[in-house]
Amino acid sequence: MKIIEASQKYRIEMEKVLKKDRFDHTLGVAYTAANMAFVFDEDIEKAVIAGMLHDCAKCIPHSEQIKICKKYGVELTDIEMRNQKLIHAKAGMCLARHKYDIDDPYILDAIRYHTTGRPDMTKLDKIIFTADFIEPNRKMLKDMDVIRKEALSDLDRAVYHILKNSLDYLGSQDDEMDPMTIKTYEYYAKIVNTDN
Amino acid sequence: MKIIEASQKYRIEMEKVLKKDRFDHTLGVAYTAANMAFVFDEDIEKAVIAGMLHDCAKCIPHSEQIKICKKYGVELTDIEMRNQKLIHAKAGMCLARHKYDIDDPYILDAIRYHTTGRPDMTKLDKIIFTADFIEPNRKMLKDMDVIRKEALSDLDRAVYHILKNSLDYLGSQDDEMDPMTIKTYEYYAKIVNTDN
């Protein structure tokens, strides 16, 4: 598929199922991921598709997201059942596979892990995880200007920086933290510190 | 204005007046410009607005574009009258000012010069000129992978590289070259060669 065909196909699909702000966020993620693909020699079409679809389940009620995961045999953890806004990543992977016909596991994994990350992420995982955080429509969180530069020059450092700030932020909130986020942070802290 | 408000406002306006491919190109330019703004410390909102509006006159007939320029006292050169696809940049500047109420001359200039460039461009001029060439929906022209990396690391070199390739390409076509393109090329050739 030409990249403009992928851009159009999933843009049109996402505008049908996402609320307005979420749709513009999605465009921001898809094109930020494409720009990161320029820098880090990733497949641009895969970056656009994963970016366009990463939140495809976000505007569906949590109860429906749970049903989608059950239907396709994707298990949910106790923490996901207690903090249900985490579920959209797994439900999104299911919809990407079965509603939007994406059969590339590399794209599906990037959607599945875009919220928590995972240790030893693929390049596309890291791009979508990072693009989701930095895209231009996001409000200016702590260190955003620095992280945005890192995202286009040093991908592991950007991933580490986002995880560090997210853990600091989540530590001050009531939401329960997903242990995968902590594992991912520990993995990238080691990589970034080894690099120094 | 929050950046997401600017994204939405001009996205909605452009979808009304642009053909489908041109609209997706426009989204690509706006978000590529925003990513370049991350790297080069440019105002992100101005990059988004200039990117969204840069081709706002593109899908209007040339005869109408000429009338718009006349109405607002913007002179057209003999070359523009012979190669009328060049006119959309000046007509776009007029519409940005008078239809979309942009009064920031920095944004208006970036729209006006996005096709030919000009010597000693502003940072925003360079970002829009470059984003227009590299955005993800563009087909893979010669050296595109190299130029896309330069665009996110060395802006003057990207501008030079685009101009050089455009002059090589235009030299092999029947279209008459705008002398501004040649002047801009000569200016950036000197800068890039001085840097080495």
mmCIF file of C-alpha atoms in Angstrom:
data_model
loop_
_atom_site.group_PDB
_atom_site.id
_atom_site.type_symbol
_atom_site.label_atom_id
_atom_site.label_comp_id
_atom_site.label_asym_id
_atom_site.label_seq_id
_atom_site.Cartn_x
_atom_site.Cartn_y
_atom_site.Cartn_z
ATOM 1 C CA MET A 1 0.000 0.000 0.000
ATOM 2 C CA LYS A 2 1.264 3.553 -0.656
ATOM 3 C CA ILE A 3 1.720 5.496 2.570
ATOM 4 C CA ILE A 4 -0.925 8.053 1.602
ATOM 5 C CA GLU A 5 -3.398 5.197 1.094
ATOM 6 C CA ALA A 6 -2.674 3.872 4.605
ATOM 7 C CA SER A 7 -2.929 7.422 6.021
ATOM 8 C CA GLN A 8 -6.324 7.919 4.406
ATOM 9 C CA LYS A 9 -7.757 4.489 5.108
ATOM 10 C CA TYR A 10 -7.105 4.568 8.849
ATOM 11 C CA ARG A 11 -7.728 8.313 9.213
ATOM 12 C CA ILE A 12 -11.218 7.813 7.842
ATOM 13 C CA GLU A 13 -11.826 4.743 10.052
ATOM 14 C CA MET A 14 -10.582 6.487 13.195
ATOM 15 C CA GLU A 15 -12.654 9.605 12.640
ATOM 16 C CA LYS A 16 -15.745 7.330 12.820
ATOM 17 C CA VAL A 17 -14.903 5.775 16.206
ATOM 18 C CA LEU A 18 -12.912 8.398 18.146
ATOM 19 C CA LYS A 19 -14.023 11.561 19.934
ATOM 20 C CA LYS A 20 -12.698 14.790 18.425
ATOM 21 C CA ASP A 21 -9.742 15.387 20.768
ATOM 22 C CA ARG A 22 -8.750 11.719 20.625
ATOM 23 C CA PHE A 23 -8.861 11.821 16.830
ATOM 24 C CA ASP A 24 -6.492 14.801 16.631
ATOM 25 C CA HIS A 25 -4.225 13.125 19.197
ATOM 26 C CA THR A 26 -4.241 10.051 16.938
ATOM 27 C CA LEU A 27 -3.204 12.079 13.875
ATOM 28 C CA GLY A 28 -0.436 13.594 15.981
ATOM 29 C CA VAL A 29 0.795 10.156 17.067
ATOM 30 C CA ALA A 30 0.697 8.691 13.541
ATOM 31 C CA TYR A 31 2.693 11.552 11.985
ATOM 32 C CA THR A 32 5.082 11.896 14.919
ATOM 33 C CA ALA A 33 5.748 8.149 14.649
ATOM 34 C CA ALA A 34 6.401 8.611 10.907
ATOM 35 C CA ASN A 35 8.910 11.388 11.623
ATOM 36 C CA MET A 36 10.628 9.184 14.201
ATOM 37 C CA ALA A 37 10.698 6.441 11.550
ATOM 38 C CA PHE A 38 12.623 8.872 9.278
ATOM 39 C CA VAL A 39 15.278 9.317 11.948
ATOM 40 C CA PHE A 40 15.553 5.733 13.196
ATOM 41 C CA ASP A 41 15.207 3.862 9.866
ATOM 42 C CA GLU A 42 11.876 2.286 10.735
ATOM 43 C CA ASP A 43 9.258 1.279 8.141
ATOM 44 C CA ILE A 44 7.201 4.472 7.660
ATOM 45 C CA GLU A 45 4.021 2.684 6.640
ATOM 46 C CA LYS A 46 4.075 0.480 9.749
ATOM 47 C CA ALA A 47 4.668 3.554 11.927
ATOM 48 C CA VAL A 48 1.680 5.341 10.343
ATOM 49 C CA ILE A 49 -0.625 2.320 10.698
ATOM 50 C CA ALA A 50 0.362 1.577 14.313
ATOM 51 C CA GLY A 51 0.048 5.265 15.197
ATOM 52 C CA MET A 52 -3.368 5.609 13.575
ATOM 53 C CA LEU A 53 -4.715 2.465 15.289
ATOM 54 C CA HIS A 54 -3.020 2.622 18.707
ATOM 55 C CA ASP A 55 -6.084 4.079 20.478
ATOM 56 C CA CYS A 56 -8.741 2.463 18.252
ATOM 57 C CA ALA A 57 -10.481 0.969 21.333
ATOM 58 C CA LYS A 58 -10.095 4.035 23.565
ATOM 59 C CA CYS A 59 -13.589 5.489 23.092
ATOM 60 C CA ILE A 60 -15.406 2.175 23.670
ATOM 61 C CA PRO A 61 -16.830 1.600 27.206
ATOM 62 C CA HIS A 62 -14.538 -0.454 29.483
ATOM 63 C CA SER A 63 -17.165 -3.211 29.783
ATOM 64 C CA GLU A 64 -17.106 -3.577 25.995
ATOM 65 C CA GLN A 65 -13.291 -3.542 25.904
ATOM 66 C CA ILE A 66 -13.306 -6.428 28.416
ATOM 67 C CA LYS A 67 -15.735 -8.381 26.230
ATOM 68 C CA ILE A 68 -13.516 -7.841 23.182
ATOM 69 C CA CYS A 69 -10.460 -9.193 25.035
ATOM 70 C CA LYS A 70 -12.463 -12.223 26.261
ATOM 71 C CA LYS A 71 -13.828 -12.902 22.776
ATOM 72 C CA TYR A 72 -10.318 -13.117 21.348
ATOM 73 C CA GLY A 73 -8.807 -15.011 24.276
ATOM 74 C CA VAL A 74 -6.604 -12.167 25.560
ATOM 75 C CA GLU A 75 -6.247 -12.458 29.341
ATOM 76 C CA LEU A 76 -6.573 -9.430 31.577
ATOM 77 C CA THR A 77 -4.593 -9.082 34.798
ATOM 78 C CA ASP A 78 -6.064 -8.218 38.203
ATOM 79 C CA ILE A 79 -4.482 -4.769 37.919
ATOM 80 C CA GLU A 80 -6.112 -4.175 34.530
ATOM 81 C CA MET A 81 -9.483 -5.180 36.027
ATOM 82 C CA ARG A 82 -8.963 -2.671 38.846
ATOM 83 C CA ASN A 83 -7.578 0.125 36.604
ATOM 84 C CA GLN A 84 -9.643 -0.432 33.482
ATOM 85 C CA LYS A 85 -8.271 2.447 31.465
ATOM 86 C CA LEU A 86 -5.222 0.235 30.883
ATOM 87 C CA ILE A 87 -7.355 -2.274 28.939
ATOM 88 C CA HIS A 88 -7.704 -0.194 25.757
ATOM 89 C CA ALA A 89 -4.234 -1.253 24.610
ATOM 90 C CA LYS A 90 -5.066 -4.987 24.581
ATOM 91 C CA ALA A 91 -8.586 -4.358 23.254
ATOM 92 C CA GLY A 92 -7.053 -2.116 20.579
ATOM 93 C CA MET A 93 -4.709 -4.905 19.527
ATOM 94 C CA CYS A 94 -7.746 -7.240 19.167
ATOM 95 C CA LEU A 95 -9.648 -4.697 17.056
ATOM 96 C CA ALA A 96 -6.576 -3.943 14.926
ATOM 97 C CA ARG A 97 -6.320 -7.677 14.212
ATOM 98 C CA HIS A 98 -9.959 -8.626 13.739
ATOM 99 C CA LYS A 99 -11.750 -5.400 12.759
ATOM 100 C CA TYR A 100 -9.018 -3.600 10.793
ATOM 101 C CA ASP A 101 -7.344 -6.767 9.426
ATOM 102 C CA ILE A 102 -3.796 -6.051 10.565
ATOM 103 C CA ASP A 103 -1.938 -9.353 10.671
ATOM 104 C CA ASP A 104 1.591 -8.007 11.212
ATOM 105 C CA PRO A 105 2.583 -9.000 14.788
ATOM 106 C CA TYR A 106 5.119 -6.155 14.859
ATOM 107 C CA ILE A 107 2.303 -3.585 14.465
ATOM 108 C CA LEU A 108 -0.021 -5.484 16.827
ATOM 109 C CA ASP A 109 2.665 -5.595 19.547
ATOM 110 C CA ALA A 110 3.299 -1.851 19.229
ATOM 111 C CA ILE A 111 -0.424 -1.261 19.880
ATOM 112 C CA ARG A 112 -0.550 -3.772 22.739
ATOM 113 C CA TYR A 113 2.408 -2.275 24.610
ATOM 114 C CA HIS A 114 1.920 1.419 23.886
ATOM 115 C CA THR A 115 0.683 2.232 27.406
ATOM 116 C CA THR A 116 2.985 0.248 29.692
ATOM 117 C CA GLY A 117 5.906 -0.502 27.404
ATOM 118 C CA ARG A 118 7.772 -3.760 28.019
ATOM 119 C CA PRO A 119 11.418 -4.673 28.577
ATOM 120 C CA ASP A 120 13.424 -5.013 25.352
ATOM 121 C CA MET A 121 10.826 -3.300 23.166
ATOM 122 C CA THR A 122 11.040 -3.504 19.387
ATOM 123 C CA LYS A 123 11.938 -0.276 17.588
ATOM 124 C CA LEU A 124 8.287 0.195 16.574
ATOM 125 C CA ASP A 125 7.109 -0.423 20.174
ATOM 126 C CA LYS A 126 9.446 2.344 21.333
ATOM 127 C CA ILE A 127 8.354 4.719 18.568
ATOM 128 C CA ILE A 128 4.628 4.353 19.303
ATOM 129 C CA PHE A 129 5.147 4.457 23.090
ATOM 130 C CA THR A 130 7.151 7.685 22.687
ATOM 131 C CA ALA A 131 5.042 9.315 19.955
ATOM 132 C CA ASP A 132 1.966 8.779 22.157
ATOM 133 C CA PHE A 133 3.599 10.869 24.866
ATOM 134 C CA ILE A 134 5.173 13.671 22.804
ATOM 135 C CA GLU A 135 2.800 14.322 19.887
ATOM 136 C CA PRO A 136 2.200 18.049 19.336
ATOM 137 C CA ASN A 137 -1.340 18.163 20.755
ATOM 138 C CA ARG A 138 -0.187 16.888 24.179
ATOM 139 C CA LYS A 139 -0.026 19.459 26.939
ATOM 140 C CA MET A 140 3.424 20.485 28.153
ATOM 141 C CA LEU A 141 4.212 17.968 30.879
ATOM 142 C CA LYS A 142 7.459 18.181 32.886
ATOM 143 C CA ASP A 143 10.604 18.071 30.675
ATOM 144 C CA MET A 144 8.443 17.810 27.523
ATOM 145 C CA ASP A 145 10.749 20.054 25.481
ATOM 146 C CA VAL A 146 13.764 17.888 26.367
ATOM 147 C CA ILE A 147 11.918 14.594 25.788
ATOM 148 C CA ARG A 148 10.689 15.802 22.381
ATOM 149 C CA LYS A 149 14.268 16.437 21.287
ATOM 150 C CA GLU A 150 15.425 13.064 22.674
ATOM 151 C CA ALA A 151 12.583 11.348 20.803
ATOM 152 C CA LEU A 152 14.108 12.506 17.512
ATOM 153 C CA SER A 153 17.747 11.774 18.394
ATOM 154 C CA ASP A 154 18.111 9.126 21.152
ATOM 155 C CA LEU A 155 15.144 6.758 21.357
ATOM 156 C CA ASP A 156 16.181 4.698 24.406
ATOM 157 C CA ARG A 157 16.832 7.862 26.389
ATOM 158 C CA ALA A 158 13.406 9.243 25.443
ATOM 159 C CA VAL A 159 11.741 5.976 26.537
ATOM 160 C CA TYR A 160 13.633 6.044 29.834
ATOM 161 C CA HIS A 161 12.822 9.712 30.452
ATOM 162 C CA ILE A 162 9.100 9.202 29.808
ATOM 163 C CA LEU A 163 8.981 6.147 32.105
ATOM 164 C CA LYS A 164 10.868 7.956 34.863
ATOM 165 C CA ASN A 165 8.523 10.939 34.752
ATOM 166 C CA SER A 166 5.441 8.703 34.482
ATOM 167 C CA LEU A 167 6.465 6.707 37.563
ATOM 168 C CA ASP A 168 7.129 9.931 39.493
ATOM 169 C CA TYR A 169 3.690 11.190 38.444
ATOM 170 C CA LEU A 170 1.837 7.913 39.054
ATOM 171 C CA GLY A 171 3.478 7.629 42.477
ATOM 172 C CA SER A 172 1.660 10.810 43.442
ATOM 173 C CA GLN A 173 -1.745 9.556 42.166
ATOM 174 C CA ASP A 174 -4.289 7.043 43.450
ATOM 175 C CA ASP A 175 -4.157 4.903 40.285
ATOM 176 C CA GLU A 176 -2.493 1.550 40.765
ATOM 177 C CA MET A 177 0.716 1.202 38.782
ATOM 178 C CA ASP A 178 1.067 -1.640 36.269
ATOM 179 C CA PRO A 179 4.122 -3.731 37.261
ATOM 180 C CA MET A 180 5.020 -3.924 33.544
ATOM 181 C CA THR A 181 5.675 -0.156 33.622
ATOM 182 C CA ILE A 182 8.101 -0.643 36.516
ATOM 183 C CA LYS A 183 9.853 -3.575 34.814
ATOM 184 C CA THR A 184 10.171 -1.524 31.633
ATOM 185 C CA TYR A 185 11.578 1.424 33.562
ATOM 186 C CA GLU A 186 14.175 -0.791 35.276
ATOM 187 C CA TYR A 187 15.211 -2.295 31.925
ATOM 188 C CA TYR A 188 15.707 1.098 30.232
ATOM 189 C CA ALA A 189 17.343 2.664 33.294
ATOM 190 C CA LYS A 190 20.012 -0.040 33.001
ATOM 191 C CA ILE A 191 20.472 0.514 29.253
ATOM 192 C CA VAL A 192 20.721 4.279 29.516
ATOM 193 C CA ASN A 193 23.077 4.147 32.487
ATOM 194 C CA THR A 194 25.274 1.557 30.740
ATOM 195 C CA ASP A 195 25.499 3.911 27.753
ATOM 196 C CA ASN A 196 26.918 6.719 29.883
ATOM 197 C CA MET B 1 -4.854 28.974 21.702
ATOM 198 C CA LYS B 2 -3.960 25.451 22.858
ATOM 199 C CA ILE B 3 -2.180 23.519 20.114
ATOM 200 C CA ILE B 4 -4.970 20.930 19.887
ATOM 201 C CA GLU B 5 -7.449 23.779 19.308
ATOM 202 C CA ALA B 6 -5.340 25.112 16.417
ATOM 203 C CA SER B 7 -4.960 21.555 15.035
ATOM 204 C CA GLN B 8 -8.711 21.047 15.083
ATOM 205 C CA LYS B 9 -9.733 24.466 13.845
ATOM 206 C CA TYR B 10 -7.575 24.412 10.720
ATOM 207 C CA ARG B 11 -7.967 20.650 10.134
ATOM 208 C CA ILE B 12 -11.727 21.134 9.918
ATOM 209 C CA GLU B 13 -11.370 24.196 7.650
ATOM 210 C CA MET B 14 -8.907 22.481 5.316
ATOM 211 C CA GLU B 15 -11.005 19.335 4.969
ATOM 212 C CA LYS B 16 -13.745 21.588 3.500
ATOM 213 C CA VAL B 17 -11.578 23.157 0.788
ATOM 214 C CA LEU B 18 -8.937 20.555 -0.150
ATOM 215 C CA LYS B 19 -9.173 17.389 -2.232
ATOM 216 C CA LYS B 20 -8.577 14.172 -0.289
ATOM 217 C CA ASP B 21 -4.914 13.586 -1.200
ATOM 218 C CA ARG B 22 -4.095 17.270 -0.666
ATOM 219 C CA PHE B 23 -5.791 17.152 2.741
ATOM 220 C CA ASP B 24 -3.703 14.191 3.903
ATOM 221 C CA HIS B 25 -0.578 15.884 2.532
ATOM 222 C CA THR B 26 -1.551 18.953 4.576
ATOM 223 C CA LEU B 27 -1.889 16.927 7.785
ATOM 224 C CA GLY B 28 1.514 15.425 7.038
ATOM 225 C CA VAL B 29 3.076 18.875 6.566
ATOM 226 C CA ALA B 30 1.493 20.330 9.718
ATOM 227 C CA TYR B 31 2.674 17.496 11.959
ATOM 228 C CA THR B 32 6.074 17.170 10.299
ATOM 229 C CA ALA B 33 6.542 20.918 10.825
ATOM 230 C CA ALA B 34 5.580 20.452 14.487
ATOM 231 C CA ASN B 35 8.178 17.682 14.893
ATOM 232 C CA MET B 36 10.790 19.914 13.265
ATOM 233 C CA ALA B 37 9.741 22.645 15.707
ATOM 234 C CA PHE B 38 10.550 20.228 18.571
ATOM 235 C CA VAL B 39 14.083 19.803 17.252
ATOM 236 C CA PHE B 40 14.824 23.401 16.238
ATOM 237 C CA ASP B 41 13.105 25.256 19.124
ATOM 238 C CA GLU B 42 10.443 26.813 16.935
ATOM 239 C CA ASP B 43 6.982 27.795 18.193
ATOM 240 C CA ILE B 44 4.925 24.600 17.769
ATOM 241 C CA GLU B 45 1.587 26.358 17.351
ATOM 242 C CA LYS B 46 2.942 28.579 14.559
ATOM 243 C CA ALA B 47 4.396 25.504 12.840
ATOM 244 C CA VAL B 48 1.030 23.691 13.032
ATOM 245 C CA ILE B 49 -0.935 26.703 11.742
ATOM 246 C CA ALA B 50 1.475 27.449 8.872
ATOM 247 C CA GLY B 51 1.578 23.745 7.941
ATOM 248 C CA MET B 52 -2.209 23.396 7.987
ATOM 249 C CA LEU B 53 -2.735 26.543 5.861
ATOM 250 C CA HIS B 54 0.242 26.403 3.475
ATOM 251 C CA ASP B 55 -1.807 24.927 0.584
ATOM 252 C CA CYS B 56 -5.157 26.527 1.487
ATOM 253 C CA ALA B 57 -5.444 28.019 -2.048
ATOM 254 C CA LYS B 58 -4.155 24.952 -3.886
ATOM 255 C CA CYS B 59 -7.520 23.479 -4.922
ATOM 256 C CA ILE B 60 -8.943 26.767 -6.219
ATOM 257 C CA PRO B 61 -8.769 27.339 -10.027
ATOM 258 C CA HIS B 62 -5.745 29.401 -11.141
ATOM 259 C CA SER B 63 -8.014 32.149 -12.507
ATOM 260 C CA GLU B 64 -9.554 32.504 -9.051
ATOM 261 C CA GLN B 65 -6.125 32.503 -7.375
ATOM 262 C CA ILE B 66 -5.104 35.382 -9.669
ATOM 263 C CA LYS B 67 -8.229 37.323 -8.692
ATOM 264 C CA ILE B 68 -7.495 36.796 -4.997
ATOM 265 C CA CYS B 69 -3.958 38.167 -5.402
ATOM 266 C CA LYS B 70 -5.265 41.179 -7.361
ATOM 267 C CA LYS B 71 -7.971 41.858 -4.778
ATOM 268 C CA TYR B 72 -5.375 42.094 -2.006
ATOM 269 C CA GLY B 73 -2.779 43.993 -4.047
ATOM 270 C CA VAL B 74 -0.235 41.166 -4.295
ATOM 271 C CA GLU B 75 1.668 41.449 -7.567
ATOM 272 C CA LEU B 76 2.326 38.420 -9.742
ATOM 273 C CA THR B 77 5.461 38.083 -11.825
ATOM 274 C CA ASP B 78 5.569 37.206 -15.515
ATOM 275 C CA ILE B 79 6.898 33.770 -14.589
ATOM 276 C CA GLU B 80 4.010 33.171 -12.198
ATOM 277 C CA MET B 81 1.578 34.164 -14.968
ATOM 278 C CA ARG B 82 3.241 31.646 -17.314
ATOM 279 C CA ASN B 83 3.585 28.869 -14.686
ATOM 280 C CA GLN B 84 0.396 29.410 -12.734
ATOM 281 C CA LYS B 85 0.802 26.529 -10.303
ATOM 282 C CA LEU B 86 3.316 28.776 -8.521
ATOM 283 C CA ILE B 87 0.561 31.270 -7.649
ATOM 284 C CA HIS B 88 -1.088 29.193 -4.912
ATOM 285 C CA ALA B 89 1.589 30.261 -2.407
ATOM 286 C CA LYS B 90 0.803 33.986 -2.734
ATOM 287 C CA ALA B 91 -2.956 33.349 -2.996
ATOM 288 C CA GLY B 92 -2.669 31.107 0.084
ATOM 289 C CA MET B 93 -1.005 33.910 2.005
ATOM 290 C CA CYS B 94 -3.911 36.220 1.052
ATOM 291 C CA LEU B 95 -6.512 33.675 2.186
ATOM 292 C CA ALA B 96 -4.625 32.939 5.401
ATOM 293 C CA ARG B 97 -4.694 36.671 6.166
ATOM 294 C CA HIS B 98 -8.188 37.585 5.054
ATOM 295 C CA LYS B 99 -10.236 34.367 5.212
ATOM 296 C CA TYR B 100 -8.554 32.580 8.143
ATOM 297 C CA ASP B 101 -7.627 35.747 10.090
ATOM 298 C CA ILE B 102 -3.920 35.056 10.516
ATOM 299 C CA ASP B 103 -2.202 38.364 11.201
ATOM 300 C CA ASP B 104 1.231 37.038 12.186
ATOM 301 C CA PRO B 105 3.618 38.055 9.348
ATOM 302 C CA TYR B 106 5.976 35.217 10.355
ATOM 303 C CA ILE B 107 3.272 32.629 9.537
ATOM 304 C CA LEU B 108 2.139 34.526 6.415
ATOM 305 C CA ASP B 109 5.706 34.649 5.066
ATOM 306 C CA ALA B 110 6.173 30.900 5.626
ATOM 307 C CA ILE B 111 3.068 30.286 3.491
ATOM 308 C CA ARG B 112 4.144 32.809 0.832
ATOM 309 C CA TYR B 113 7.619 31.339 0.373
ATOM 310 C CA HIS B 114 6.894 27.615 0.827
ATOM 311 C CA THR B 115 7.236 26.807 -2.897
ATOM 312 C CA THR B 116 10.274 28.811 -4.016
ATOM 313 C CA GLY B 117 11.973 29.574 -0.715
ATOM 314 C CA ARG B 118 13.918 32.851 -0.509
ATOM 315 C CA PRO B 119 17.443 33.798 0.511
ATOM 316 C CA ASP B 120 17.915 34.140 4.292
ATOM 317 C CA MET B 121 14.657 32.402 5.172
ATOM 318 C CA THR B 122 13.261 32.602 8.708
ATOM 319 C CA LYS B 123 13.343 29.383 10.729
ATOM 320 C CA LEU B 124 9.612 28.888 10.125
ATOM 321 C CA ASP B 125 10.037 29.510 6.361
ATOM 322 C CA LYS B 126 12.654 26.752 6.298
ATOM 323 C CA ILE B 127 10.530 24.364 8.351
ATOM 324 C CA ILE B 128 7.444 24.721 6.119
ATOM 325 C CA PHE B 129 9.495 24.617 2.904
ATOM 326 C CA THR B 130 11.178 21.404 4.104
ATOM 327 C CA ALA B 131 8.126 19.749 5.709
ATOM 328 C CA ASP B 132 6.248 20.269 2.427
ATOM 329 C CA PHE B 133 8.884 18.192 0.643
ATOM 330 C CA ILE B 134 9.476 15.404 3.179
ATOM 331 C CA GLU B 135 6.093 14.735 4.835
ATOM 332 C CA PRO B 136 5.339 11.007 5.087
ATOM 333 C CA ASN B 137 2.720 10.876 2.319
ATOM 334 C CA ARG B 138 5.186 12.158 -0.310
ATOM 335 C CA LYS B 139 6.502 9.601 -2.745
ATOM 336 C CA MET B 140 10.145 8.573 -2.401
ATOM 337 C CA LEU B 141 11.994 11.090 -4.555
ATOM 338 C CA LYS B 142 15.783 10.907 -4.997
ATOM 339 C CA ASP B 143 17.709 11.044 -1.682
ATOM 340 C CA MET B 144 14.429 11.291 0.267
ATOM 341 C CA ASP B 145 15.681 9.061 3.091
ATOM 342 C CA VAL B 146 18.782 11.237 3.536
ATOM 343 C CA ILE B 147 16.843 14.524 3.278
ATOM 344 C CA ARG B 148 14.303 13.301 5.863
ATOM 345 C CA LYS B 149 17.101 12.686 8.364
ATOM 346 C CA GLU B 150 18.721 16.063 7.583
ATOM 347 C CA ALA B 151 15.348 17.763 8.089
ATOM 348 C CA LEU B 152 15.355 16.616 11.712
ATOM 349 C CA SER B 153 19.012 17.352 12.445
ATOM 350 C CA ASP B 154 20.475 20.027 10.098
ATOM 351 C CA LEU B 155 17.869 22.368 8.661
ATOM 352 C CA ASP B 156 20.080 24.442 6.321
ATOM 353 C CA ARG B 157 21.525 21.286 4.802
ATOM 354 C CA ALA B 158 18.018 19.881 4.223
ATOM 355 C CA VAL B 159 16.943 23.141 2.529
ATOM 356 C CA TYR B 160 20.042 23.084 0.318
ATOM 357 C CA HIS B 161 19.588 19.408 -0.580
ATOM 358 C CA ILE B 162 15.932 19.911 -1.539
ATOM 359 C CA LEU B 163 16.764 22.958 -3.697
ATOM 360 C CA LYS B 164 19.631 21.168 -5.395
ATOM 361 C CA ASN B 165 17.466 18.160 -6.265
ATOM 362 C CA SER B 166 14.552 20.378 -7.320
ATOM 363 C CA LEU B 167 16.757 22.370 -9.700
ATOM 364 C CA ASP B 168 18.175 19.150 -11.156
ATOM 365 C CA TYR B 169 14.620 17.866 -11.635
ATOM 366 C CA LEU B 170 13.173 21.136 -12.968
ATOM 367 C CA GLY B 171 16.088 21.412 -15.397
ATOM 368 C CA SER B 172 14.870 18.226 -17.043
ATOM 369 C CA GLN B 173 11.240 19.464 -17.309
ATOM 370 C CA ASP B 174 9.461 21.973 -19.548
ATOM 371 C CA ASP B 175 8.250 24.098 -16.625
ATOM 372 C CA GLU B 176 9.942 27.465 -16.351
ATOM 373 C CA MET B 177 12.033 27.845 -13.217
ATOM 374 C CA ASP B 178 11.277 30.677 -10.793
ATOM 375 C CA PRO B 179 14.450 32.807 -10.421
ATOM 376 C CA MET B 180 13.695 33.000 -6.673
ATOM 377 C CA THR B 181 14.350 29.247 -6.471
ATOM 378 C CA ILE B 182 17.753 29.749 -8.093
ATOM 379 C CA LYS B 183 18.630 32.683 -5.802
ATOM 380 C CA THR B 184 17.599 30.631 -2.777
ATOM 381 C CA TYR B 185 19.699 27.705 -3.939
ATOM 382 C CA GLU B 186 22.749 29.938 -4.409
ATOM 383 C CA TYR B 187 22.298 31.435 -0.937
ATOM 384 C CA TYR B 188 22.059 28.049 0.822
ATOM 385 C CA ALA B 189 24.826 26.502 -1.276
ATOM 386 C CA LYS B 190 27.122 29.215 0.092
ATOM 387 C CA ILE B 191 25.972 28.664 3.698
ATOM 388 C CA VAL B 192 26.342 24.893 3.568
ATOM 389 C CA ASN B 193 29.714 25.063 1.865
ATOM 390 C CA THR B 194 30.955 27.659 4.371
ATOM 391 C CA ASP B 195 29.927 25.310 7.188
ATOM 392 C CA ASN B 196 32.105 22.493 5.888
#
